[in-house]
One Martini backbone bead per residue (centre of mass of N, CA, C, O) as a GRO file, in nm:
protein
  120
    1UNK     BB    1  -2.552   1.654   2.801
    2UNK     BB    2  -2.293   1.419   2.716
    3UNK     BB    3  -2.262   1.073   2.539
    4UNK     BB    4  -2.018   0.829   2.513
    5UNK     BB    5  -2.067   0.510   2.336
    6UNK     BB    6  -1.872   0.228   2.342
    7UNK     BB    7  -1.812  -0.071   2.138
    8UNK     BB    8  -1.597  -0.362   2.021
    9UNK     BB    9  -1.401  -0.492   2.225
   10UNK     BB   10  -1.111  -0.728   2.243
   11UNK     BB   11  -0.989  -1.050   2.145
   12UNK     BB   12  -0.742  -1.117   1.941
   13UNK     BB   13  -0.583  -1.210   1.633
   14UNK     BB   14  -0.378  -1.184   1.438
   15UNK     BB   15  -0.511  -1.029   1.173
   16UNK     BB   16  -0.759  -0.957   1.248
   17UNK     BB   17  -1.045  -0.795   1.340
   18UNK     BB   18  -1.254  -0.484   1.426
   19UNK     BB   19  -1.586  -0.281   1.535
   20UNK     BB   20  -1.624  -0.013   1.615
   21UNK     BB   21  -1.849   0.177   1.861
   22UNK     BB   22  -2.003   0.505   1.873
   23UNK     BB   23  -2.227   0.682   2.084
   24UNK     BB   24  -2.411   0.956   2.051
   25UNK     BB   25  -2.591   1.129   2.357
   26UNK     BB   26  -2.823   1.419   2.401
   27UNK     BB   27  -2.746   1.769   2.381
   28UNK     BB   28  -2.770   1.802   2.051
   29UNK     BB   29  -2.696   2.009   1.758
   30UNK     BB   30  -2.374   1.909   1.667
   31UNK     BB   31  -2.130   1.751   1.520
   32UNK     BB   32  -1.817   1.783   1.386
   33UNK     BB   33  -1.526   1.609   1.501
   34UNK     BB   34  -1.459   1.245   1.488
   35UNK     BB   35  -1.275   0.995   1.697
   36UNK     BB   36  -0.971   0.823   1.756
   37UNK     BB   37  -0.788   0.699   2.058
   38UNK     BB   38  -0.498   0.573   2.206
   39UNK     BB   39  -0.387   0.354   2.461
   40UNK     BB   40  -0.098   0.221   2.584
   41UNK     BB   41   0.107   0.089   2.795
   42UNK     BB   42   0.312   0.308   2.859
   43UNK     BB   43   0.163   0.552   2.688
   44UNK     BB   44   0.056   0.793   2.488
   45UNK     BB   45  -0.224   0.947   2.347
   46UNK     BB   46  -0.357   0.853   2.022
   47UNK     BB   47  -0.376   0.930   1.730
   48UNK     BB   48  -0.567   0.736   1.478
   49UNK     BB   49  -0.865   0.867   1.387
   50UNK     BB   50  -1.029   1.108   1.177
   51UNK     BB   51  -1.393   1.280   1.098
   52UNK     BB   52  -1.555   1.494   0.956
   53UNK     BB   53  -1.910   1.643   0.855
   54UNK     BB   54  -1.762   1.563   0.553
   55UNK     BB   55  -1.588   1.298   0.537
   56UNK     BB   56  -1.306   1.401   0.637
   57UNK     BB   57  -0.974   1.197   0.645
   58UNK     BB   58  -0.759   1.075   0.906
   59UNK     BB   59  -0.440   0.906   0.971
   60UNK     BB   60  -0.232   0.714   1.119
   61UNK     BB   61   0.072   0.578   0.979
   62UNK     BB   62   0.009   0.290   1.174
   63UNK     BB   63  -0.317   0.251   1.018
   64UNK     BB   64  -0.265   0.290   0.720
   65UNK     BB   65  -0.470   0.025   0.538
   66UNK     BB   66  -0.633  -0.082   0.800
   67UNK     BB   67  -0.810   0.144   0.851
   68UNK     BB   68  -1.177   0.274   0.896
   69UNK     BB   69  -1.372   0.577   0.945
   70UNK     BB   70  -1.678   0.629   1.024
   71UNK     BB   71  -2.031   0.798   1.010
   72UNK     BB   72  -2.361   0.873   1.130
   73UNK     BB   73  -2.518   1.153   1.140
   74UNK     BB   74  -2.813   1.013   1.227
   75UNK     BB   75  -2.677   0.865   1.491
   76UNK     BB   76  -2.426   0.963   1.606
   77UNK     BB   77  -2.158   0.804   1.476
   78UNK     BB   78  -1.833   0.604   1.493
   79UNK     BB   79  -1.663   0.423   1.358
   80UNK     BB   80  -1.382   0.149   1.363
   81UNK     BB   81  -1.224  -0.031   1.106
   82UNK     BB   82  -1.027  -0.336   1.201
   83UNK     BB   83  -0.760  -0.461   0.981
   84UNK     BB   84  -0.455  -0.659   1.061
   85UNK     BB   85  -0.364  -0.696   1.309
   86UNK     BB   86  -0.182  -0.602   1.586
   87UNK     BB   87  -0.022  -0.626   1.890
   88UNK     BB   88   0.046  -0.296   1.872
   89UNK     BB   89  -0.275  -0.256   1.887
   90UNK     BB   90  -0.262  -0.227   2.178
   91UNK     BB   91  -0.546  -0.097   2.359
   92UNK     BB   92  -0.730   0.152   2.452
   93UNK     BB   93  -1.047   0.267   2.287
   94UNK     BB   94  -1.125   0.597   2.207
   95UNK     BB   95  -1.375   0.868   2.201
   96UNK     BB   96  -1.405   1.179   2.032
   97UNK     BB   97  -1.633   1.473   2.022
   98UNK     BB   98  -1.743   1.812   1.831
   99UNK     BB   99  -1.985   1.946   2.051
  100UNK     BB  100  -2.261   2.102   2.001
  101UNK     BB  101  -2.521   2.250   2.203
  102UNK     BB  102  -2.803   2.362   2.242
  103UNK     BB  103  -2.694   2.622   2.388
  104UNK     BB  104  -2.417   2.692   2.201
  105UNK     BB  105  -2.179   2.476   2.299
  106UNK     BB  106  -1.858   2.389   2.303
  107UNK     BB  107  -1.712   2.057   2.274
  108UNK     BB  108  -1.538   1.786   2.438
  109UNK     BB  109  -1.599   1.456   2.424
  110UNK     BB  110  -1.555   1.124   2.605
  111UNK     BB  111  -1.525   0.831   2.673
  112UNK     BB  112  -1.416   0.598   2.813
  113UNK     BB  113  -1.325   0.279   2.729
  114UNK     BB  114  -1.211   0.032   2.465
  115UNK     BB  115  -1.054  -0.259   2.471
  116UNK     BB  116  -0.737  -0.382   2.249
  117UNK     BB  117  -0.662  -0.739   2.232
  118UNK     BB  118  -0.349  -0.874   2.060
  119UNK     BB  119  -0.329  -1.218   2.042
  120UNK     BB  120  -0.225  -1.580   2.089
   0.00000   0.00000   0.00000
């Protein structure tokens, strides 16, 4: 089995930072690409950033300049540097990894999701 666990979500104020992180682990072979997205009220969930195992990274364009994913290979972690914070920015935010597994399964794994309220 393998297990995301988010930390980092919170109450901030327009303009503020936060720095989610996820880690990965269980019986982990390997990772491939690890992302972040967001669920606010009443809409869809959408991807935020995402990056690949090669430390290539993509960014929705509502994000692009205020947000930062990077991932550490050896904790199996994936982090997501949130800077210039806007209202707009509420919602829960989810991690999810493409992990090969011991077995040499692969598949999607999700954490719980950890919320993030930008308000004044």
């Amino acid at each position: 089995q393998v297990q995301l666990v988010e930390s980092g979500g919170g109450l901030v104020q327009p303009g503020g930072s936060l720095r989610l992180s996820c880690a990965a682990s269980g019986s982990i072979f390997s990772i491939n690409a690890m992302a972040w997205y967001r669920q606010a009220p009443g809409k869809e969930r959408e991807l935020v950033a995402r990056i690949t195992d090669l430390q290539r990274t993509n960014y929705a364009d509502s994000v692009k300049g205020r947000f930062t994913i990077s991932r550490d290979n050896a904790e199996n972690t994936v982090y997501l540097q949130m800077n210039s914070l806007k209202p707009e920015d509420t919602a829960v935010y989810y991690c999810t990894a493409d992990v090969t597994t011991n077995w040499q399964i692969r598949g999607d794994y999700w954490g719980q999701g950890t919320p993030v309220t930008v308000s004044s």
